[in-house]
Structure formats: C-alpha cells, structure tokens
Amino acid sequence: MHRPGMISIWFFIGALLLIYGLLICGAGIYEAVTPPTAASIAEANLRWEGVRNLHAGIWWGGLLIILGAIYTIKFAPRKGN
Amino acid sequence: MLQASSRLLSLSSVDLAIIVLYFIAVLGIGFYLKRYTKTGEDFFLAGREMTAWVAGLSFLAANLGSLELMGWAGAAYQYGILAAHWYWVGAIPAMLLLATVMIPFYYISKTHSVPGYLKLRFGEPARALSAFSFGFMTVLMSGINMYAMAVVLQVVLGWDIYFSIWVSSITVAVYVGLGGLLSAIFNEVLQFVLIWLGALLVSIIGLVEAGGWNGMVARIHANYPGQNFTHLWSTMGSFKDNPMGIHWVAIVFGLGVFISMGYWTTDFLVVQRVIAAKDLRSAKLAPIIGSAFKMCVPFIVILPGLLGLAFLPKGFLVAENATSVLHPFKYDYVLPIMMARYFGPGLLGLGITALIAGFMSGMAGNVSAFSTVWTYDIYRAIFRKNAGDAHYVSVGRWCTILGVLVSIGTAYLVMSFKSIMDYVQALFSFFIAPLFGTVLLGMMWKRTTPAGGFWGLLAGTTSSIGMFLWVKHDPTALRYIALSPNAKDMAENMFRALWSGLICVTVTVVVSLLTKPKPESELTGLVYGCTPIPSEGDMPVYKRPIFWAGVVAAVFVAIQIIFW
C-alpha cells in the first residue's frame, strides 16, 4: 500500500511489539527475582516446574524489543515520505 | 492427578494491559484508515493497492480463525499428526493452483468477487445461487467461531461469555465498518504477527521440556501404547489403522482435491485478499507467500496438540459431547491449556491476545467478504442497479454492522442449540466442493455453457445435502458413502465432497455438451485460451511466481516424506 502520507502497517506492528517487549521483559525480570505467587491447585499442577529456570519472559520480551525497535525505526513516518 | 476447576487461570495486570493495548491498536488503525476509504474500490477492494506480502499474510490470517487455531490444536490432541493434513495436502497444492492457474482470470476479469466472476462466465442465476449461499453461510460461520472462542475464554479464564462476544464483535464492527477491507487487511497483518509470536513459544518450550521431537514421540508412545499418533501417511492404507478412521483416497481426492481446492480457490473470504493486490504478479505471489507460511502453521497449532498428548494426563481433555464434573476441559482447549503450562505473567497476556487476534482476523475476514458480496452481488444486482458509488459504500458499512449482528445472533442460537454447529459446518461443505468443479471448468474449458455451470453447481450441492441427510437418517449408510464399514465421521465429509464434486463436474459436462456455448468473443478475460496472459519472459527467474511456487512444492513434498 503506497499512498502519499499513509503510515506503513509495519510501523504500527513495530510500535506494538516494542511496547509488548518492554512489558513482557519487565514482567519476566520481576518474576525471576520474586518468589512465585500462590496459584490455584489446577494451575499449579498444570505448570511445568522447569519453566521457571528458562526465564522465557526475559528473552522472548527481549526478542520483541529488538524486532519492534527495528520495524519502528525502519518504517517510522518521515517528512516527504 | 490434576484437579479440575471451573476456571483454570487468572491474568495479572501486565497480561490485562497487553490485551487492552491490542484492542486500542486495532481500533486506532480502523480510525486512522477511515480517511483513506472513500470510494467503493477503497472500501471493498482496499483500492487494489496491496503489496504481495501484505495480501499474502492477510490471505492466510483471514483463515486463522478461532476454530482454526484452537479446533485444529484439539484435533491434533485427538487424532495426532493426521490433523496436519489440513495444513499440507489440504492447503498447499490448492494455494499453488490458485496462484499459478486461477488468479489471472480473477484478476484480469476485474471482478469484485467470486460470485461476480460466475455472473460474467455463467450469468445471473449462477451468481445468485453462489452469492446467497456464500453470504448466508459466512455470517453463520462467523457466529460459530465467536461462540467457540467465548466458551474457551469462559472456561479457561472465567470471563463472561456475553462480555467476550460483545466486546470482540463490536471492535471488529467498528474497525471494518470504518476502514472496510483496507482496515481488515492491515489489522489481519498485525494479527498474523501476534498469533505467531503468541503461540510459537508454546512449541519451543514444549520441545525443550520433551528433549526434542524424538523425546516427545517417545512420551506419546509410552502414554498411548499401540496407537500411532506421529505418522502422516503410513497408517492411511486402511480405515482401521489410524485414529481418524480414514483412508488415503479420502485425504488425497476428497480433502486435497475438492474440499481444499474448493475452499482456497473459490471461497471469497480468502480470494478477496488476493484480488486486492496491486498488480498481477503481486496477486500471483500472494498465495505463494501465504502457502509458505501455511506449511509452518502446524508448528504453532498441531505441535501443541501433540505436546498435550505427551504431557497432559490421559483423560484430562475429553470429547466435545462428553460431560464430566471431574474433567470439564474439551479437546479444543489444549492450546490455551498448554499456554497455561508454560507461560508466566506477560507471556500469558500475549498468548491470550494471540487467540483473540485469531478470532478477530477470522471474523473480520467473514464480515468484509459478506459486506462485499451482499452489496455488489445481491443489493446492486437485484435491488438497486444504478446508484452512485457513495451509496454502495454506505450500504457496505451498514452491511458490516448487519453481518456482525447476525453473527452475534448465531452465537446466541448455538448457545441454546449446540447441534447447530454440526449442521452449519456441514452446510458450508455442501457448497464448497461443487463450486470448485464449476469455477475450474468455467476457467479451463471454453465449451462450458451457462446452463451447464448452473445445473452442475445445483446438482453437486443438492447431492451433497442428500448424502448428508441419508447418513443422518441412517448412520449405517456411511459404509456406502465412504466405501467401508470401518469409516468414521471425518471420512464421510471427505467422500461426500469427492462424490458431490464429481457429480457437479459430470452434470456440467453433459449439460454443456447438450446446450449452446457462448461465443468466444464473450469469453475474453474469463477463460483459458481466450485470455491473453501477460508474459513474464523478461523477468529474472528468481522474481517469477512460478519459481517460488516450485520451491514451495519441493518443500511440501520433502515434509510429506520426513513425516511419512
């Protein structure tokens, strides 16, 4: 889609991923430094014990930050674009 | 043993913030794009300015509804890797056929819709039959998707079912009503990215827990000795040897030829995204890009189902029609349940957003296609032929709201009469297989006449309905439809499509040979042999759609061999 003045969809996607990355990475760091909160029996039994050691929130959030930043910068609306 | 509760998970404030941000983003995009949606071409065909990538991702995202995501993950838990047939043999050849053979006729004829092509090729009766059946079934399917998602959110998160239905559908109505297909497509690309980023991590962490693919297969074999959930073709020689109770003939010819090609090449929900491309090369590349990603979708849909077989206690998930106080979770809940197993705060919000995005992309696809077909192929064709462009855009906006309201009504109806789900899904299949026969003959054979097209389509559809009613009335009739006493429900659907498609083709050919064909001058732009197709001869090989179609086909064959 190339219309004069129209912001690229990839910019919207990049911006959302960047914000999501910050939130998820932040939540992952918080989860890593604080003890787990009490969960319902079903939830506790369902979860895989080993998942806490993977720190998935931190690196997945980090990946979203990198992807989001690249797309936000590359497709940012500019004058004359 | 896991204890069952009426609500499996609770979301943290970060999760809720992620979900709320998603709703703000899709609505914001809708409001932003309204200023670019002024003409009918903008509203119904996104100005025909989409790049191949945007059209291709949107083409695939419109198909990734909630039934597609959660339903097929559930099917993988029930049937194992056989469910992947719906993503591979049941999609890739059809998408490549659309790209390499059929797109030029849709694109060069400048039709607004698939029923519009039928009008140009076969006349008004064929268009009317196709437009009414498509419009009616599209909004009903949208309502079923809505109900399916709301039930999962209710059971897994404890959300009120009415709240889920109204909030998500009003959001879709607002952004599609404001920006039409342009807004639907842009949001579908966003939703496609979110679906992948939200669901992919389940498979990655699951494979880490299992110690890789071989570790997962070993666990499944240990949990279900004597059953084969991990081979794609080797158990298809007999109905008795696989959990689906199906034969390879049904998968290859019923699913791979008639159902899949019927859906991917004639269902306007997906075709609309492709004919919105900016030029013929982009329109051809769009389904090829979509097919490359479609081949990967089992990684986020089928694999979580297999991981459920490996790690969830036996009997934790039960069939849709089973009722148990101890086990309230159905097969279709396996994807959110695996998210609950692996995701912490933040990631869980992203995972739930992926499910909601899947639902909304499917619904927006249905509603935008409904709005176009209703406005151009029913309202303009029957009620008001010569109104101005602005009038039709206004009708399109109102149709969007009407489509959403009918979808909500269907969801309420399904809540009261759950068996409607089976009927509506069967109804949808009644039209798909015969329509493929009609459109393909119309595009490829000059001799096909308007009467042949109409009567072939009608005969194929009514024979499909007849076979469905026969088995409903007398379940033992399944042995005749599917050619085996060991066949199960899934085999019936495939064989019914096969027979109805063949009946459609036979009747079309016979009636065409008995009636007068259109002169060739009226077939220009519509039929092979009468349509000049722009040459790609001056283009480097690596830029030609046919080259990339070949690459996708080669990878597809390799995957079949690897998982044989």
Tab-separated table of N, CA, C and O in Angstrom, chain B residues 366-456:
chain	number	residue	atom	x	y	z
B	366	ASN	N	-14.625	-12.751	7.430
B	366	ASN	CA	-16.002	-13.126	7.094
B	366	ASN	C	-16.871	-11.904	6.841
B	366	ASN	O	-17.618	-11.844	5.859
B	367	VAL	N	-16.770	-10.925	7.729
B	367	VAL	CA	-17.672	-9.772	7.655
B	367	VAL	C	-17.365	-8.902	6.434
B	367	VAL	O	-18.276	-8.436	5.743
B	368	SER	N	-16.065	-8.694	6.130
B	368	SER	CA	-15.732	-7.857	4.971
B	368	SER	C	-16.129	-8.557	3.669
B	368	SER	O	-16.600	-7.906	2.726
B	369	ALA	N	-15.956	-9.880	3.610
B	369	ALA	CA	-16.363	-10.611	2.402
B	369	ALA	C	-17.888	-10.596	2.275
B	369	ALA	O	-18.436	-10.392	1.177
B	370	PHE	N	-18.582	-10.765	3.399
B	370	PHE	CA	-20.049	-10.721	3.391
B	370	PHE	C	-20.535	-9.370	2.876
B	370	PHE	O	-21.443	-9.283	2.035
B	371	SER	N	-19.914	-8.315	3.391
B	371	SER	CA	-20.328	-6.965	3.028
B	371	SER	C	-20.168	-6.733	1.518
B	371	SER	O	-21.045	-6.151	0.868
B	372	THR	N	-19.062	-7.213	0.947
B	372	THR	CA	-18.826	-7.028	-0.496
B	372	THR	C	-19.844	-7.822	-1.325
B	372	THR	O	-20.452	-7.292	-2.268
B	373	VAL	N	-20.022	-9.098	-0.969
B	373	VAL	CA	-20.934	-9.944	-1.756
B	373	VAL	C	-22.367	-9.427	-1.641
B	373	VAL	O	-23.098	-9.348	-2.627
B	374	TRP	N	-22.768	-9.037	-0.441
B	374	TRP	CA	-24.132	-8.542	-0.272
B	374	TRP	C	-24.341	-7.270	-1.088
B	374	TRP	O	-25.339	-7.112	-1.799
B	375	THR	N	-23.376	-6.335	-0.996
B	375	THR	CA	-23.552	-5.049	-1.667
B	375	THR	C	-23.509	-5.191	-3.185
B	375	THR	O	-24.384	-4.691	-3.894
B	376	TYR	N	-22.480	-5.876	-3.702
B	376	TYR	CA	-22.300	-5.941	-5.155
B	376	TYR	C	-23.144	-7.031	-5.822
B	376	TYR	O	-23.644	-6.836	-6.926
B	377	ASP	N	-23.243	-8.186	-5.181
B	377	ASP	CA	-23.845	-9.324	-5.885
B	377	ASP	C	-25.306	-9.572	-5.522
B	377	ASP	O	-25.975	-10.366	-6.171
B	378	ILE	N	-25.784	-8.940	-4.466
B	378	ILE	CA	-27.198	-9.112	-4.122
B	378	ILE	C	-27.912	-7.754	-4.212
B	378	ILE	O	-28.823	-7.576	-5.013
B	379	TYR	N	-27.443	-6.778	-3.411
B	379	TYR	CA	-28.140	-5.492	-3.370
B	379	TYR	C	-28.089	-4.786	-4.734
B	379	TYR	O	-29.120	-4.388	-5.280
B	380	ARG	N	-26.889	-4.637	-5.312
B	380	ARG	CA	-26.773	-3.926	-6.588
B	380	ARG	C	-27.380	-4.730	-7.741
B	380	ARG	O	-27.976	-4.163	-8.650
B	381	ALA	N	-27.228	-6.056	-7.666
B	381	ALA	CA	-27.724	-6.883	-8.773
B	381	ALA	C	-29.243	-6.979	-8.771
B	381	ALA	O	-29.872	-7.032	-9.827
B	382	ILE	N	-29.851	-6.980	-7.585
B	382	ILE	CA	-31.287	-7.252	-7.513
B	382	ILE	C	-32.099	-6.007	-7.145
B	382	ILE	O	-33.139	-5.736	-7.745
B	383	PHE	N	-31.617	-5.235	-6.159
B	383	PHE	CA	-32.467	-4.176	-5.615
B	383	PHE	C	-32.212	-2.791	-6.227
B	383	PHE	O	-33.147	-2.034	-6.453
B	384	ARG	N	-30.953	-2.410	-6.426
B	384	ARG	CA	-30.702	-1.047	-6.920
B	384	ARG	C	-29.460	-1.045	-7.812
B	384	ARG	O	-28.330	-1.031	-7.329
B	385	LYS	N	-29.721	-1.063	-9.102
B	385	LYS	CA	-28.644	-1.283	-10.074
B	385	LYS	C	-27.763	-0.055	-10.332
B	385	LYS	O	-26.575	-0.176	-10.546
B	386	ASN	N	-28.340	1.145	-10.324
B	386	ASN	CA	-27.595	2.292	-10.844
B	386	ASN	C	-27.385	3.416	-9.830
B	386	ASN	O	-27.396	4.587	-10.195
B	387	ALA	N	-27.172	3.074	-8.589
B	387	ALA	CA	-26.924	4.118	-7.590
B	387	ALA	C	-25.474	4.586	-7.691
B	387	ALA	O	-24.644	3.944	-8.344
B	388	GLY	N	-25.158	5.692	-7.012
B	388	GLY	CA	-23.797	6.219	-7.037
B	388	GLY	C	-22.853	5.400	-6.155
B	388	GLY	O	-23.293	4.619	-5.305
B	389	ASP	N	-21.554	5.615	-6.371
B	389	ASP	CA	-20.536	4.872	-5.622
B	389	ASP	C	-20.667	5.096	-4.105
B	389	ASP	O	-20.562	4.167	-3.317
B	390	ALA	N	-20.939	6.361	-3.721
B	390	ALA	CA	-21.040	6.688	-2.291
B	390	ALA	C	-22.180	5.904	-1.639
B	390	ALA	O	-22.078	5.485	-0.471
B	391	HIS	N	-23.252	5.691	-2.403
B	391	HIS	CA	-24.384	4.943	-1.856
B	391	HIS	C	-23.968	3.502	-1.532
B	391	HIS	O	-24.296	2.976	-0.471
B	392	TYR	N	-23.202	2.883	-2.459
B	392	TYR	CA	-22.795	1.496	-2.217
B	392	TYR	C	-21.797	1.397	-1.052
B	392	TYR	O	-21.809	0.421	-0.302
B	393	VAL	N	-20.953	2.419	-0.889
B	393	VAL	CA	-20.035	2.409	0.267
B	393	VAL	C	-20.848	2.477	1.552
B	393	VAL	O	-20.573	1.751	2.526
B	394	SER	N	-21.870	3.317	1.540
B	394	SER	CA	-22.729	3.430	2.723
B	394	SER	C	-23.432	2.098	3.010
B	394	SER	O	-23.498	1.646	4.165
B	395	VAL	N	-23.940	1.454	1.946
B	395	VAL	CA	-24.586	0.140	2.132
B	395	VAL	C	-23.569	-0.861	2.697
B	395	VAL	O	-23.879	-1.650	3.593
B	396	GLY	N	-22.323	-0.795	2.190
B	396	GLY	CA	-21.274	-1.698	2.674
B	396	GLY	C	-21.022	-1.521	4.162
B	396	GLY	O	-20.862	-2.498	4.905
B	397	ARG	N	-20.996	-0.269	4.627
B	397	ARG	CA	-20.774	-0.022	6.067
B	397	ARG	C	-21.932	-0.603	6.889
B	397	ARG	O	-21.715	-1.245	7.921
B	398	TRP	N	-23.159	-0.375	6.405
B	398	TRP	CA	-24.307	-0.913	7.151
B	398	TRP	C	-24.312	-2.443	7.129
B	398	TRP	O	-24.689	-3.091	8.105
B	399	CYS	N	-23.886	-3.007	5.979
B	399	CYS	CA	-23.821	-4.479	5.884
B	399	CYS	C	-22.815	-5.055	6.865
B	399	CYS	O	-22.985	-6.166	7.378
B	400	THR	N	-21.741	-4.309	7.099
B	400	THR	CA	-20.738	-4.765	8.067
B	400	THR	C	-21.384	-4.916	9.443
B	400	THR	O	-21.210	-5.926	10.129
B	401	ILE	N	-22.151	-3.890	9.822
B	401	ILE	CA	-22.823	-3.935	11.134
B	401	ILE	C	-23.864	-5.050	11.147
B	401	ILE	O	-23.963	-5.823	12.107
B	402	LEU	N	-24.612	-5.142	10.036
B	402	LEU	CA	-25.628	-6.203	9.942
B	402	LEU	C	-24.972	-7.581	10.056
B	402	LEU	O	-25.455	-8.459	10.788
B	403	GLY	N	-23.851	-7.778	9.362
B	403	GLY	CA	-23.148	-9.065	9.405
B	403	GLY	C	-22.715	-9.416	10.816
B	403	GLY	O	-22.849	-10.563	11.257
B	404	VAL	N	-22.211	-8.413	11.543
B	404	VAL	CA	-21.781	-8.663	12.923
B	404	VAL	C	-22.978	-9.030	13.794
B	404	VAL	O	-22.918	-9.967	14.615
B	405	LEU	N	-24.094	-8.310	13.602
B	405	LEU	CA	-25.278	-8.600	14.427
B	405	LEU	C	-25.825	-10.007	14.149
B	405	LEU	O	-26.216	-10.722	15.075
B	406	VAL	N	-25.844	-10.395	12.872
B	406	VAL	CA	-26.323	-11.757	12.554
B	406	VAL	C	-25.362	-12.796	13.152
B	406	VAL	O	-25.793	-13.833	13.656
B	407	SER	N	-24.062	-12.504	13.120
B	407	SER	CA	-23.080	-13.418	13.719
B	407	SER	C	-23.340	-13.571	15.217
B	407	SER	O	-23.291	-14.680	15.761
B	408	ILE	N	-23.616	-12.439	15.879
B	408	ILE	CA	-23.901	-12.497	17.318
B	408	ILE	C	-25.169	-13.324	17.548
B	408	ILE	O	-25.234	-14.163	18.459
B	409	GLY	N	-26.175	-13.102	16.701
B	409	GLY	CA	-27.411	-13.876	16.817
B	409	GLY	C	-27.144	-15.362	16.664
B	409	GLY	O	-27.687	-16.191	17.408
B	410	THR	N	-26.258	-15.719	15.716
B	410	THR	CA	-25.913	-17.135	15.530
B	410	THR	C	-25.233	-17.689	16.774
B	410	THR	O	-25.518	-18.809	17.205
B	411	ALA	N	-24.325	-16.883	17.356
B	411	ALA	CA	-23.629	-17.342	18.561
B	411	ALA	C	-24.635	-17.624	19.686
B	411	ALA	O	-24.531	-18.618	20.407
B	412	TYR	N	-25.636	-16.740	19.834
B	412	TYR	CA	-26.672	-16.953	20.853
B	412	TYR	C	-27.475	-18.223	20.546
B	412	TYR	O	-27.834	-18.981	21.449
B	413	LEU	N	-27.747	-18.427	19.250
B	413	LEU	CA	-28.520	-19.599	18.840
B	413	LEU	C	-27.751	-20.889	19.163
B	413	LEU	O	-28.324	-21.862	19.660
B	414	VAL	N	-26.453	-20.857	18.901
B	414	VAL	CA	-25.623	-22.040	19.166
B	414	VAL	C	-25.586	-22.337	20.669
B	414	VAL	O	-25.524	-23.494	21.082
B	415	MET	N	-25.635	-21.263	21.484
B	415	MET	CA	-25.644	-21.461	22.935
B	415	MET	C	-26.852	-22.294	23.357
B	415	MET	O	-26.781	-23.109	24.274
B	416	SER	N	-27.973	-22.085	22.681
B	416	SER	CA	-29.194	-22.813	23.034
B	416	SER	C	-29.277	-24.174	22.353
B	416	SER	O	-29.761	-25.138	22.928
B	417	PHE	N	-28.803	-24.240	21.106
B	417	PHE	CA	-28.898	-25.498	20.338
B	417	PHE	C	-27.519	-25.844	19.788
B	417	PHE	O	-27.168	-25.447	18.674
B	418	LYS	N	-26.734	-26.575	20.588
B	418	LYS	CA	-25.330	-26.812	20.204
B	418	LYS	C	-25.198	-27.635	18.929
B	418	LYS	O	-24.203	-27.553	18.218
B	419	SER	N	-26.213	-28.457	18.638
B	419	SER	CA	-26.106	-29.302	17.449
B	419	SER	C	-26.094	-28.467	16.164
B	419	SER	O	-25.691	-28.955	15.109
B	420	ILE	N	-26.509	-27.183	16.274
B	420	ILE	CA	-26.478	-26.303	15.106
B	420	ILE	C	-25.058	-26.216	14.541
B	420	ILE	O	-24.853	-26.121	13.335
B	421	MET	N	-24.071	-26.288	15.438
B	421	MET	CA	-22.674	-26.195	14.988
B	421	MET	C	-22.369	-27.254	13.935
B	421	MET	O	-21.755	-26.972	12.908
B	422	ASP	N	-22.789	-28.486	14.212
B	422	ASP	CA	-22.520	-29.574	13.253
B	422	ASP	C	-23.206	-29.296	11.925
B	422	ASP	O	-22.635	-29.484	10.860
B	423	TYR	N	-24.458	-28.834	12.007
B	423	TYR	CA	-25.226	-28.621	10.783
B	423	TYR	C	-24.630	-27.501	9.937
B	423	TYR	O	-24.523	-27.620	8.726
B	424	VAL	N	-24.247	-26.393	10.616
B	424	VAL	CA	-23.738	-25.256	9.856
B	424	VAL	C	-22.404	-25.604	9.196
B	424	VAL	O	-22.156	-25.272	8.038
B	425	GLN	N	-21.542	-26.311	9.938
B	425	GLN	CA	-20.259	-26.687	9.339
B	425	GLN	C	-20.469	-27.639	8.164
B	425	GLN	O	-19.771	-27.561	7.155
B	426	ALA	N	-21.441	-28.521	8.300
B	426	ALA	CA	-21.746	-29.422	7.183
B	426	ALA	C	-22.310	-28.620	6.017
B	426	ALA	O	-21.935	-28.829	4.867
B	427	LEU	N	-23.194	-27.653	6.350
B	427	LEU	CA	-23.789	-26.815	5.301
B	427	LEU	C	-22.725	-26.113	4.472
B	427	LEU	O	-22.809	-26.030	3.257
B	428	PHE	N	-21.708	-25.630	5.159
B	428	PHE	CA	-20.644	-24.917	4.475
B	428	PHE	C	-19.975	-25.833	3.447
B	428	PHE	O	-19.679	-25.425	2.335
B	429	SER	N	-19.766	-27.078	3.842
B	429	SER	CA	-19.091	-28.013	2.934
B	429	SER	C	-19.977	-28.379	1.743
B	429	SER	O	-19.486	-28.812	0.720
B	430	PHE	N	-21.308	-28.197	1.877
B	430	PHE	CA	-22.195	-28.537	0.761
B	430	PHE	C	-21.858	-27.728	-0.497
B	430	PHE	O	-21.981	-28.200	-1.607
B	431	PHE	N	-21.465	-26.464	-0.295
B	431	PHE	CA	-21.284	-25.564	-1.437
B	431	PHE	C	-19.862	-25.554	-1.985
B	431	PHE	O	-19.639	-25.252	-3.147
B	432	ILE	N	-18.903	-25.859	-1.092
B	432	ILE	CA	-17.501	-25.660	-1.448
B	432	ILE	C	-17.022	-26.590	-2.571
B	432	ILE	O	-16.455	-26.140	-3.566
B	433	ALA	N	-17.242	-27.902	-2.416
B	433	ALA	CA	-16.694	-28.860	-3.391
B	433	ALA	C	-17.314	-28.674	-4.780
B	433	ALA	O	-16.590	-28.589	-5.780
B	434	PRO	N	-18.649	-28.557	-4.893
B	434	PRO	CA	-19.220	-28.362	-6.224
B	434	PRO	C	-18.778	-27.041	-6.869
B	434	PRO	O	-18.549	-26.986	-8.074
B	435	LEU	N	-18.638	-25.990	-6.056
B	435	LEU	CA	-18.262	-24.693	-6.618
B	435	LEU	C	-16.899	-24.764	-7.302
B	435	LEU	O	-16.663	-24.138	-8.336
B	436	PHE	N	-15.994	-25.562	-6.725
B	436	PHE	CA	-14.672	-25.704	-7.342
B	436	PHE	C	-14.800	-26.318	-8.741
B	436	PHE	O	-14.183	-25.845	-9.698
B	437	GLY	N	-15.630	-27.367	-8.847
B	437	GLY	CA	-15.834	-28.001	-10.155
B	437	GLY	C	-16.370	-27.004	-11.170
B	437	GLY	O	-15.899	-26.918	-12.310
B	438	THR	N	-17.334	-26.192	-10.748
B	438	THR	CA	-17.956	-25.221	-11.651
B	438	THR	C	-16.950	-24.159	-12.106
B	438	THR	O	-16.842	-23.857	-13.300
B	439	VAL	N	-16.224	-23.580	-11.129
B	439	VAL	CA	-15.301	-22.493	-11.467
B	439	VAL	C	-14.154	-23.013	-12.332
B	439	VAL	O	-13.769	-22.391	-13.328
B	440	LEU	N	-13.603	-24.189	-11.972
B	440	LEU	CA	-12.457	-24.705	-12.724
B	440	LEU	C	-12.845	-25.004	-14.180
B	440	LEU	O	-12.131	-24.624	-15.114
B	441	LEU	N	-13.993	-25.674	-14.364
B	441	LEU	CA	-14.440	-25.955	-15.738
B	441	LEU	C	-14.714	-24.650	-16.486
B	441	LEU	O	-14.399	-24.521	-17.665
B	442	GLY	N	-15.280	-23.694	-15.775
B	442	GLY	CA	-15.572	-22.404	-16.405
B	442	GLY	C	-14.309	-21.700	-16.870
B	442	GLY	O	-14.288	-21.060	-17.925
B	443	MET	N	-13.236	-21.815	-16.098
B	443	MET	CA	-11.986	-21.140	-16.457
B	443	MET	C	-11.189	-21.899	-17.516
B	443	MET	O	-10.479	-21.302	-18.318
B	444	MET	N	-11.280	-23.231	-17.489
B	444	MET	CA	-10.370	-24.038	-18.301
B	444	MET	C	-10.989	-24.579	-19.600
B	444	MET	O	-10.276	-24.997	-20.491
B	445	TRP	N	-12.325	-24.612	-19.690
B	445	TRP	CA	-12.961	-25.271	-20.830
B	445	TRP	C	-13.934	-24.298	-21.493
B	445	TRP	O	-14.982	-23.974	-20.920
B	446	LYS	N	-13.587	-23.887	-22.696
B	446	LYS	CA	-14.407	-22.892	-23.410
B	446	LYS	C	-15.836	-23.391	-23.647
B	446	LYS	O	-16.773	-22.617	-23.732
B	447	ARG	N	-15.978	-24.716	-23.777
B	447	ARG	CA	-17.269	-25.303	-24.153
B	447	ARG	C	-18.300	-25.256	-23.015
B	447	ARG	O	-19.488	-25.466	-23.236
B	448	THR	N	-17.830	-24.977	-21.794
B	448	THR	CA	-18.774	-24.934	-20.658
B	448	THR	C	-19.808	-23.836	-20.897
B	448	THR	O	-19.450	-22.689	-21.180
B	449	THR	N	-21.082	-24.196	-20.768
B	449	THR	CA	-22.144	-23.223	-21.059
B	449	THR	C	-22.757	-22.684	-19.764
B	449	THR	O	-22.603	-23.296	-18.702
B	450	PRO	N	-23.462	-21.557	-19.839
B	450	PRO	CA	-24.134	-21.032	-18.632
B	450	PRO	C	-25.076	-22.063	-18.008
B	450	PRO	O	-25.101	-22.214	-16.786
B	451	ALA	N	-25.835	-22.777	-18.845
B	451	ALA	CA	-26.757	-23.784	-18.292
B	451	ALA	C	-25.970	-24.907	-17.618
B	451	ALA	O	-26.340	-25.383	-16.535
B	452	GLY	N	-24.859	-25.329	-18.231
B	452	GLY	CA	-24.025	-26.385	-17.638
B	452	GLY	C	-23.493	-25.962	-16.283
B	452	GLY	O	-23.525	-26.725	-15.318
B	453	GLY	N	-22.998	-24.713	-16.197
B	453	GLY	CA	-22.455	-24.218	-14.931
B	453	GLY	C	-23.507	-24.195	-13.838
B	453	GLY	O	-23.284	-24.650	-12.715
B	454	PHE	N	-24.684	-23.678	-14.164
B	454	PHE	CA	-25.733	-23.551	-13.149
B	454	PHE	C	-26.233	-24.921	-12.687
B	454	PHE	O	-26.304	-25.198	-11.484
B	455	TRP	N	-26.561	-25.803	-13.654
B	455	TRP	CA	-27.132	-27.100	-13.268
B	455	TRP	C	-26.091	-28.005	-12.601
B	455	TRP	O	-26.423	-28.784	-11.702
B	456	GLY	N	-24.831	-27.876	-13.015
B	456	GLY	CA	-23.769	-28.646	-12.362
B	456	GLY	C	-23.619	-28.240	-10.899
B	456	GLY	O	-23.531	-29.067	-9.993
